[in-house]
């Protein structure tokens, strides 16, 4: 009980600071202040610097930030492996939004897309302001360099999200002093990546070590250490490598990406850099990070150790007291575990296809009766840790059915409870009409193992690549299961085949943690069509998705309920033609930004070959 209270107290105090910092910094362009303050006035003490950098972190956890449904509900279903609530959801325009996401992207008119856009630039503005004012602060230079390293890390992360979603974007490296300063031309995406790498390398060299950071800040605070920058670099390099490895049908038109500033002229060089960065983080003689022994403990949320795990590289902390995350309410079923919270939407869901793919890969067991032709479980222990499926406990007398279950393959009543599994990762046992305490892992060590594996696979080092994956599989199965079984390098005929298999391992290991959209969009249109669109669409036409007869009436099945109502056009399943899929590799640039940014005009929209409306 003391540990629970300690976690609660620490996270509450952090949240208060975050909220105060956010409120104090979010109106920087709304009115002209009659007073002028220098960095010496505002950033004159170490405590002031700590508050300022905490405010930069705070912006990422706002209602349109990394833990919001703005991303998880209104962007990530465009990945093909996460499902939106569906056309019959409580949203008045739910089918329109789902139709948009079935194009693999957000439209230029998407309010959620523009909210994300603004949130990341608000974070960048806060970071730029802090970096700009630090030279005039009288605080010790070494201390200021440490704070600047964190600000540069957060700026890099913000630009990384922006460039992956929109390609060419405006880039600001100094704080806007007026509305006109906030305007700017879109710059080539590789120049944005250059700046991301510059900032992360600066952070790598200057941010505090793990022990130094947490001697000053609570271990559950979400503050990063220097090796977090190295870890993020491994993901940035993997992303660049995958882009350069598939240049012919990727999102750019009429240009040749130039990453030569950092010596990355080819995909091979990008993957070599990714491997080097990943191995630095995996070096246990120097790096502070370690895999959690038990996968399920990552999502236990009961012990103090759960919030101090050495697998946590960069997390967004959550609390019920102040400005909590909406992920629990958006992903969990109503009245879960008998709670009083009936507002849970359960709209952020793993697809049926995702569940069947996982079971097919790792020792699936077929059902009986109506479920005789589908998998209903598998021997990978991570499935039970990550998903709510088959049945779940609510405030009802008996458990409620949940896919896959013989009684819920055909949607006979309450389709949202029955139609798909739920994510379980944000279920805090203390959760009851609150936001709970489950944090968001923006990055954890398992991702770095997968980065190393993908890099080695591209470089033709299959045995080494498989070794990194097997490290995760051994942790997953523990001592009680034979699945997920180790991979054998001899089973993979090509590097591309191994990379695709590693992609799916990312989906199973990291599912529901916010990586799906970015991982499905970086390998090019042909890959996305062959590995996501076509097999997912084919899955929709298996018998269990069909309409069925009940009490002498034809009832909409899963496909008709969620993919088959053409009210808003023909895009009711994912596009398969490479030219169409290519239009979803990045999102249409936000229309409002083209309107309000005086340095831009409607002609600055992405080329018509690479965006939907």
XYZ file of C-alpha atoms in Angstrom:
613
model
C 0.000 0.000 0.000
C 2.867 2.404 0.781
C 4.306 1.805 -2.694
C 0.939 2.537 -4.292
C 0.619 5.774 -2.337
C 4.171 6.765 -3.198
C 3.520 6.307 -6.921
C 0.278 8.238 -6.609
C 1.908 11.107 -4.706
C 4.916 11.416 -7.005
C 2.827 11.302 -10.175
C 0.316 13.769 -8.735
C 2.993 16.324 -7.897
C 4.522 15.913 -11.330
C 1.125 16.405 -12.943
C 0.506 19.591 -10.999
C 3.827 20.988 -12.183
C 3.090 19.880 -15.744
C -0.317 21.523 -15.708
C 0.947 24.780 -14.262
C 3.790 24.883 -16.774
C 1.433 24.196 -19.645
C -1.067 26.878 -18.651
C 1.726 29.372 -18.142
C 3.144 28.812 -21.591
C 0.273 28.197 -23.977
C -0.751 31.795 -24.748
C 2.559 33.032 -26.098
C 1.036 34.668 -29.168
C -2.348 35.712 -27.851
C -1.485 39.162 -26.537
C 1.451 41.502 -26.308
C 2.791 41.724 -22.764
C 3.613 45.285 -21.601
C 6.621 43.939 -19.728
C 9.733 42.357 -21.197
C 11.615 39.711 -19.270
C 15.014 38.325 -20.113
C 16.235 34.799 -19.623
C 18.088 36.065 -16.566
C 14.769 37.079 -14.991
C 12.721 33.980 -15.805
C 15.390 31.276 -15.991
C 17.633 32.529 -13.230
C 17.738 29.448 -11.002
C 18.138 25.719 -11.400
C 14.617 25.243 -10.067
C 13.265 27.615 -12.712
C 15.034 25.658 -15.439
C 13.573 22.413 -14.139
C 10.094 23.928 -14.231
C 10.632 25.244 -17.750
C 11.760 21.905 -19.191
C 8.913 20.165 -17.369
C 6.552 22.496 -19.211
C 8.034 21.305 -22.508
C 7.287 17.702 -21.554
C 3.813 18.763 -20.445
C 2.769 19.929 -23.883
C 3.198 16.413 -25.275
C 0.592 15.064 -22.855
C -2.193 17.558 -23.503
C -5.631 16.680 -24.859
C -4.204 16.623 -28.390
C -0.851 15.091 -27.478
C 0.748 11.665 -27.409
C -1.717 10.113 -24.975
C -4.809 11.559 -26.613
C -7.469 9.965 -28.756
C -6.506 12.578 -31.339
C -3.649 10.268 -32.233
C -4.718 6.850 -31.067
C -8.291 6.982 -32.321
C -8.104 9.360 -35.259
C -4.732 8.488 -36.817
C -3.518 5.044 -35.808
C -6.437 3.117 -37.387
C -4.961 4.308 -40.691
C -2.255 1.696 -40.045
C -4.446 -1.229 -41.089
C -3.985 -3.134 -37.817
C -5.901 -0.861 -35.426
C -9.657 -0.357 -35.683
C -11.748 2.753 -35.239
C -15.144 2.475 -33.517
C -16.860 1.966 -36.829
C -19.616 3.560 -38.880
C -22.281 3.074 -36.220
C -20.291 4.674 -33.410
C -21.727 7.443 -31.290
C -19.952 10.078 -33.371
C -22.382 11.722 -35.756
C -19.840 11.571 -38.558
C -18.264 8.298 -37.430
C -18.539 6.607 -40.799
C -16.969 9.578 -42.564
C -14.010 9.513 -40.182
C -13.623 5.754 -40.578
C -13.797 6.105 -44.364
C -11.000 8.673 -44.157
C -8.815 6.350 -42.102
C -9.429 3.529 -44.572
C -7.446 5.605 -47.073
C -4.375 4.987 -44.817
C -4.252 8.708 -43.972
C -6.016 11.783 -42.640
C -7.618 14.291 -45.010
C -6.535 17.922 -45.127
C -9.812 18.899 -43.447
C -9.412 16.522 -40.503
C -9.722 18.593 -37.315
C -7.827 15.913 -35.405
C -4.961 16.111 -37.900
C -4.682 19.864 -37.480
C -4.891 19.517 -33.705
C -1.927 17.153 -33.773
C -0.066 19.516 -36.052
C -0.609 22.450 -33.689
C 0.270 20.454 -30.589
C 3.679 19.424 -31.871
C 4.479 22.968 -32.967
C 3.408 24.232 -29.545
C 5.944 21.820 -28.033
C 8.589 23.055 -30.470
C 7.806 26.671 -29.549
C 8.300 25.923 -25.850
C 11.573 24.139 -26.536
C 12.791 26.923 -28.813
C 11.969 29.543 -26.204
C 13.907 27.690 -23.528
C 16.916 27.086 -25.802
C 16.879 30.741 -26.906
C 16.826 32.125 -23.359
C 19.359 29.765 -21.783
C 22.483 31.782 -22.727
C 21.324 34.727 -20.599
C 20.613 32.557 -17.572
C 23.199 32.911 -14.767
C 22.956 29.182 -13.962
C 26.097 27.062 -14.342
C 26.812 26.284 -18.021
C 26.997 22.525 -17.531
C 23.575 22.559 -15.885
C 22.185 24.658 -18.729
C 23.630 22.261 -21.309
C 21.835 19.373 -19.614
C 18.515 21.212 -19.774
C 19.103 22.252 -23.380
C 19.786 18.619 -24.249
C 16.329 17.641 -22.998
C 14.726 20.523 -24.895
C 16.503 19.456 -28.079
C 15.378 15.858 -27.536
C 11.741 16.929 -27.229
C 12.045 19.204 -30.249
C 13.525 16.321 -32.239
C 10.732 13.965 -31.169
C 8.105 16.536 -32.175
C 9.653 17.029 -35.608
C 9.970 13.255 -36.005
C 6.225 12.832 -35.561
C 5.490 15.759 -37.872
C 7.792 14.730 -40.729
C 6.557 11.145 -40.750
C 2.944 12.273 -41.035
C 3.243 15.189 -43.462
C 6.620 14.990 -45.244
C 7.825 18.522 -46.000
C 6.930 20.822 -43.084
C 7.828 24.294 -41.784
C 10.857 24.189 -39.507
C 11.424 26.710 -36.718
C 14.584 26.736 -34.611
C 13.960 30.006 -32.781
C 10.897 31.063 -30.781
C 8.183 32.991 -32.548
C 7.884 36.508 -31.161
C 4.811 37.361 -33.236
C 2.218 35.738 -35.470
C 4.312 36.491 -38.536
C 7.279 34.667 -36.981
C 5.106 31.585 -36.607
C 4.634 31.384 -40.379
C 7.091 29.632 -42.621
C 7.631 27.719 -45.843
C 7.642 23.949 -45.925
C 11.199 22.602 -46.134
C 12.390 19.349 -47.694
C 11.762 16.413 -45.404
C 15.388 15.272 -45.400
C 16.425 18.659 -43.985
C 13.994 18.052 -41.133
C 15.604 14.664 -40.536
C 19.019 16.357 -40.567
C 17.855 18.670 -37.769
C 16.347 15.766 -35.836
C 19.683 13.956 -35.950
C 21.572 17.130 -34.964
C 19.327 17.650 -31.947
C 19.469 14.025 -30.830
C 23.260 13.948 -31.089
C 23.430 17.150 -29.034
C 21.132 15.576 -26.465
C 23.148 12.358 -26.492
C 26.268 14.323 -25.558
C 24.726 16.624 -22.955
C 21.652 15.159 -21.238
C 22.238 13.780 -17.768
C 23.028 10.141 -17.244
C 20.316 7.895 -15.855
C 21.674 8.080 -12.310
C 22.189 11.858 -12.444
C 18.742 12.490 -13.837
C 16.926 10.479 -11.231
C 18.971 11.811 -8.372
C 17.232 15.090 -9.219
C 13.875 13.873 -10.546
C 11.547 11.098 -9.426
C 11.984 7.871 -11.352
C 8.378 7.937 -12.521
C 8.631 11.456 -13.925
C 9.133 10.553 -17.575
C 12.329 12.634 -17.842
C 14.848 11.132 -20.251
C 18.538 10.329 -19.828
C 21.337 10.582 -22.409
C 20.870 7.022 -23.695
C 17.266 7.861 -24.606
C 18.653 10.112 -27.342
C 20.803 7.240 -28.633
C 17.783 4.945 -28.601
C 15.674 7.470 -30.505
C 18.483 7.847 -33.048
C 18.245 4.119 -33.749
C 14.562 4.534 -34.649
C 15.257 7.611 -36.780
C 17.995 5.774 -38.716
C 15.792 2.689 -39.186
C 13.070 4.946 -40.568
C 15.448 6.638 -43.006
C 16.814 3.259 -44.035
C 13.365 1.897 -44.817
C 12.503 5.022 -46.817
C 15.676 4.840 -48.894
C 15.245 1.090 -49.406
C 11.915 1.698 -51.178
C 12.429 4.879 -53.237
C 10.414 4.032 -56.348
C 6.943 4.120 -54.809
C 7.416 6.207 -51.695
C 5.816 9.558 -50.911
C 8.178 11.985 -52.670
C 7.810 13.149 -56.259
C 10.504 14.498 -58.566
C 13.218 14.785 -55.905
C 16.084 12.673 -54.633
C 16.300 12.702 -50.827
C 19.706 13.895 -49.677
C 20.834 12.697 -46.250
C 24.520 13.230 -47.054
C 24.997 15.781 -44.263
C 25.192 12.843 -41.867
C 26.875 10.463 -44.286
C 23.677 8.580 -45.103
C 23.784 8.373 -48.872
C 22.186 4.919 -49.028
C 19.799 2.670 -47.140
C 22.765 0.499 -46.197
C 24.503 3.411 -44.467
C 21.302 4.353 -42.649
C 20.874 0.815 -41.363
C 24.538 0.659 -40.322
C 23.994 3.835 -38.283
C 20.827 2.316 -36.807
C 22.685 -0.803 -35.777
C 25.491 1.199 -34.171
C 23.063 3.311 -32.151
C 20.966 0.300 -31.128
C 23.977 -1.714 -29.996
C 25.175 1.204 -27.860
C 21.842 1.093 -26.000
C 21.915 -2.705 -25.745
C 25.446 -2.678 -24.279
C 24.711 -3.552 -20.662
C 28.215 -2.580 -19.567
C 27.342 1.075 -20.264
C 23.623 1.527 -20.939
C 21.217 1.737 -17.963
C 18.345 -0.034 -19.747
C 17.311 -3.672 -19.288
C 14.396 -5.777 -20.461
C 11.747 -6.421 -17.828
C 11.922 -10.092 -16.862
C 8.181 -10.642 -17.210
C 6.367 -9.048 -20.169
C 3.088 -8.816 -18.246
C 4.728 -6.720 -15.523
C 5.109 -3.899 -18.040
C 1.329 -3.453 -17.866
C 0.680 -4.402 -14.245
C 0.553 -0.813 -12.861
C 0.400 -1.837 -9.208
C 3.931 -1.809 -7.766
C 6.386 1.062 -7.502
C 8.783 -1.035 -9.588
C 6.299 -0.892 -12.479
C 6.977 2.825 -12.750
C 10.745 2.446 -12.333
C 11.302 -0.366 -14.835
C 14.656 -0.189 -16.582
C 12.880 -0.996 -19.844
C 11.326 2.493 -19.844
C 13.283 4.756 -22.204
C 10.757 7.533 -22.789
C 7.285 7.465 -21.237
C 4.414 9.878 -20.846
C 3.309 9.515 -17.198
C -0.377 9.339 -16.442
C -2.363 10.228 -13.375
C -6.001 10.371 -12.353
C -5.618 13.622 -10.433
C -4.620 16.182 -13.067
C -4.997 16.155 -16.860
C -4.932 12.389 -17.138
C -4.625 10.319 -20.278
C -7.758 9.372 -22.191
C -6.320 6.067 -23.383
C -8.101 3.959 -20.777
C -11.526 5.351 -21.569
C -10.934 5.168 -25.306
C -9.629 1.611 -25.373
C -11.427 -0.288 -22.600
C -14.944 -1.759 -22.595
C -17.701 -0.204 -20.532
C -17.890 -1.221 -16.867
C -14.656 -3.205 -17.149
C -14.049 -5.289 -14.018
C -17.262 -3.910 -12.549
C -16.124 -0.287 -12.492
C -18.669 2.512 -12.440
C -17.293 3.981 -15.655
C -19.828 3.455 -18.384
C -18.415 6.120 -20.713
C -15.581 3.883 -21.939
C -15.756 3.963 -25.685
C -13.643 0.939 -26.601
C -13.063 2.510 -30.004
C -9.316 1.963 -30.179
C -9.234 -1.760 -30.856
C -6.958 -4.359 -32.449
C -8.613 -5.648 -35.600
C -9.920 -9.174 -35.991
C -7.242 -9.702 -38.613
C -4.520 -8.659 -36.157
C -5.774 -11.170 -33.593
C -5.918 -14.011 -36.119
C -2.457 -13.128 -37.461
C -0.968 -13.247 -33.968
C -2.523 -16.631 -33.199
C -1.548 -18.069 -36.577
C 2.051 -16.993 -35.963
C 2.448 -18.353 -32.446
C 0.646 -21.610 -31.700
C -3.002 -20.746 -32.241
C -5.874 -22.963 -31.124
C -9.008 -23.244 -33.262
C -12.441 -22.841 -31.745
C -15.587 -24.908 -32.052
C -19.145 -24.387 -33.241
C -19.429 -21.045 -35.022
C -15.749 -20.471 -34.210
C -14.538 -23.763 -35.672
C -12.662 -22.072 -38.515
C -10.874 -19.344 -36.587
C -8.267 -19.096 -33.868
C -9.632 -18.331 -30.430
C -6.351 -18.153 -28.517
C -2.637 -18.879 -28.819
C 0.184 -19.993 -26.546
C 2.064 -16.689 -26.619
C 1.608 -15.346 -23.036
C 1.760 -11.793 -24.356
C -1.700 -12.223 -25.864
C -3.300 -12.418 -22.419
C -1.187 -9.536 -21.136
C -1.979 -7.251 -24.061
C -5.577 -8.039 -25.076
C -9.052 -8.536 -23.636
C -10.733 -11.252 -25.696
C -13.226 -14.166 -25.574
C -15.011 -12.893 -22.450
C -14.547 -10.080 -19.980
C -15.915 -9.177 -16.571
C -18.185 -6.150 -16.345
C -20.861 -5.066 -13.913
C -23.154 -7.761 -15.300
C -23.923 -11.008 -13.510
C -22.168 -13.089 -16.164
C -19.048 -12.243 -18.203
C -19.758 -10.621 -21.563
C -18.732 -12.213 -24.847
C -15.923 -10.641 -26.835
C -14.352 -11.729 -30.127
C -13.199 -14.371 -30.780
C -16.004 -16.338 -29.215
C -18.446 -18.704 -30.880
C -21.297 -16.493 -29.725
C -19.730 -13.245 -30.898
C -18.361 -14.025 -34.360
C -21.789 -13.054 -35.667
C -22.845 -9.722 -34.264
C -26.228 -10.481 -32.757
C -26.359 -7.760 -30.136
C -24.236 -4.891 -28.868
C -21.809 -5.083 -31.749
C -19.135 -2.961 -30.073
C -18.701 -5.374 -27.209
C -18.590 -8.369 -29.502
C -16.957 -7.313 -32.751
C -13.241 -7.195 -31.822
C -10.863 -7.688 -28.895
C -9.829 -4.734 -26.725
C -6.410 -3.479 -25.704
C -5.667 -4.368 -22.097
C -2.439 -2.418 -21.669
C -4.100 0.660 -20.163
C -6.152 -1.218 -17.577
C -4.989 -0.111 -14.149
C -6.481 -2.395 -11.456
C -7.455 0.731 -9.502
C -9.224 2.187 -12.518
C -12.774 3.287 -11.706
C -14.387 6.333 -13.302
C -10.927 7.887 -13.545
C -8.098 8.019 -16.049
C -6.083 5.498 -14.100
C -2.311 5.416 -13.754
C -1.242 3.436 -16.817
C 1.571 5.269 -18.605
C 2.242 5.449 -22.342
C 5.496 3.862 -23.462
C 6.617 6.218 -26.208
C 9.768 4.104 -26.369
C 10.961 1.080 -24.438
C 13.961 -1.177 -24.806
C 12.152 -3.880 -26.815
C 11.888 -1.402 -29.697
C 15.669 -1.021 -29.734
C 16.104 -4.804 -29.995
C 13.755 -4.759 -32.981
C 15.657 -1.835 -34.516
C 18.874 -3.824 -34.228
C 17.160 -6.852 -35.755
C 15.784 -4.901 -38.720
C 19.128 -3.230 -39.367
C 20.965 -6.546 -39.335
C 18.315 -8.122 -41.572
C 18.755 -5.421 -44.200
C 22.535 -5.763 -43.990
C 22.277 -9.501 -44.641
C 23.272 -10.486 -41.111
C 20.356 -12.877 -40.643
C 21.735 -14.896 -37.745
C 22.450 -11.762 -35.726
C 19.044 -10.293 -36.611
C 17.238 -13.437 -35.486
C 19.273 -13.438 -32.281
C 17.919 -10.035 -31.260
C 14.343 -11.131 -31.922
C 14.860 -14.385 -30.029
C 15.898 -12.377 -26.980
C 12.395 -10.881 -26.924
C 10.713 -14.198 -27.668
C 12.512 -15.888 -24.774
C 11.308 -13.137 -22.444
C 7.786 -13.475 -23.842
C 7.378 -17.215 -23.295
C 9.083 -17.301 -19.894
C 9.336 -20.750 -18.335
C 5.716 -21.836 -18.702
C 5.170 -21.812 -22.481
C 6.722 -23.164 -25.672
C 5.502 -20.148 -27.655
C 6.559 -17.835 -29.114
C 9.172 -20.286 -30.370
C 12.640 -19.115 -31.386
C 13.200 -18.200 -35.010
C 15.752 -19.931 -37.226
C 17.671 -17.782 -39.698
C 17.542 -20.636 -42.218
C 13.757 -20.219 -42.465
C 14.064 -16.851 -44.230
C 14.903 -16.930 -47.920
C 15.419 -13.187 -48.367
C 16.303 -10.164 -46.268
C 12.961 -8.589 -47.190
C 11.072 -11.620 -45.901
C 12.885 -11.357 -42.568
C 12.248 -7.597 -42.319
C 8.525 -8.165 -42.873
C 8.483 -10.828 -40.185
C 10.239 -8.390 -37.827
C 7.532 -5.852 -38.652
C 4.902 -8.279 -37.404
C 6.917 -8.968 -34.292
C 6.852 -5.202 -33.674
C 3.055 -5.343 -33.952
C 2.775 -8.157 -31.411
C 5.400 -6.934 -28.936
C 4.535 -3.217 -29.091
C 0.867 -3.385 -30.137
C -1.351 -0.606 -28.845
C 1.625 1.570 -27.882
C 1.352 3.925 -30.838
C 3.833 2.588 -33.407
C 1.524 0.918 -35.901
C 0.802 3.869 -38.212
C 4.449 4.819 -38.575
C 5.697 1.265 -39.064
C 3.206 0.406 -41.794
C 3.878 3.594 -43.759
C 7.654 3.648 -44.136
C 8.270 0.731 -46.492
C 6.579 2.166 -49.585
C 3.264 1.651 -51.357
C 4.014 -1.777 -52.828
C 4.926 -3.183 -49.426
C 1.870 -1.601 -47.805
C -0.416 -2.994 -50.498
C 1.002 -6.534 -50.422
C 1.408 -6.900 -46.668
C -1.506 -4.901 -45.242
C -4.183 -3.868 -47.739
C -4.609 -7.059 -49.756
C -4.443 -9.614 -46.924
C -6.642 -7.494 -44.656
C -9.265 -7.035 -47.376
C -9.170 -10.747 -48.225
C -9.717 -11.533 -44.546
C -12.918 -9.488 -44.614
C -14.422 -11.945 -47.089
C -13.932 -15.063 -45.003
C -17.240 -16.719 -43.961
C -17.207 -15.491 -40.376
C -17.419 -11.872 -41.574
C -20.520 -12.461 -43.749
C -24.074 -11.341 -43.142
C -26.154 -14.044 -41.481
C -29.742 -15.034 -40.788
C -31.288 -14.691 -37.338
C -34.966 -15.175 -36.551
C -35.682 -15.298 -40.262
C -34.036 -11.921 -40.952
C -30.763 -11.017 -42.645
C -28.431 -9.341 -40.167
C -25.339 -7.311 -40.985
C -22.158 -9.214 -40.254
C -18.771 -7.775 -39.338
C -17.898 -6.716 -42.895
C -21.221 -5.001 -43.545
C -21.302 -3.336 -40.140
C -17.813 -1.892 -40.275
C -16.715 -1.781 -43.889
C -19.693 -2.108 -46.173
C -21.918 0.947 -45.942
C -21.158 3.188 -48.942
C -22.827 6.335 -47.614
C -19.595 8.314 -47.891
C -18.106 6.806 -51.050
C -16.342 3.689 -52.201
C -13.408 3.626 -49.783
C -14.962 1.064 -47.464
C -11.933 -1.226 -47.512
C -8.273 -0.324 -47.779
C -7.135 0.584 -51.313
C -4.998 -2.057 -53.020
C -3.712 -0.417 -56.215
C -0.163 0.818 -55.602
C -0.963 4.271 -56.999
C -3.859 4.614 -54.550
C -1.947 3.212 -51.585
C 0.824 5.687 -52.312
C -1.614 8.520 -51.635
C -1.828 7.334 -48.049
C 1.899 7.134 -47.280
C 1.694 10.663 -45.880
C -1.305 12.753 -44.942
C -2.629 15.712 -46.853
C -1.116 18.896 -45.427
C -3.651 20.531 -43.065
C -5.925 22.894 -44.975
C -6.105 25.305 -42.045
C -2.336 25.665 -42.003
C -2.357 26.450 -45.725
C -5.007 29.088 -44.967
C -3.536 30.732 -41.887
C 0.187 30.428 -42.594
C 0.813 33.504 -44.741
C 4.007 31.973 -46.146
C 1.905 29.217 -47.735
C -0.943 28.978 -50.209
C -3.185 26.146 -51.431
C -0.591 25.406 -54.118
C 1.788 24.296 -51.345
C -0.294 21.150 -50.787
C 1.462 17.811 -51.317
C 1.705 16.604 -54.950
C -1.568 15.065 -56.094
C 0.130 11.692 -56.573
C 0.739 11.338 -52.857
C -2.271 12.551 -50.918
C -5.977 11.977 -50.642
C -8.321 14.922 -50.270
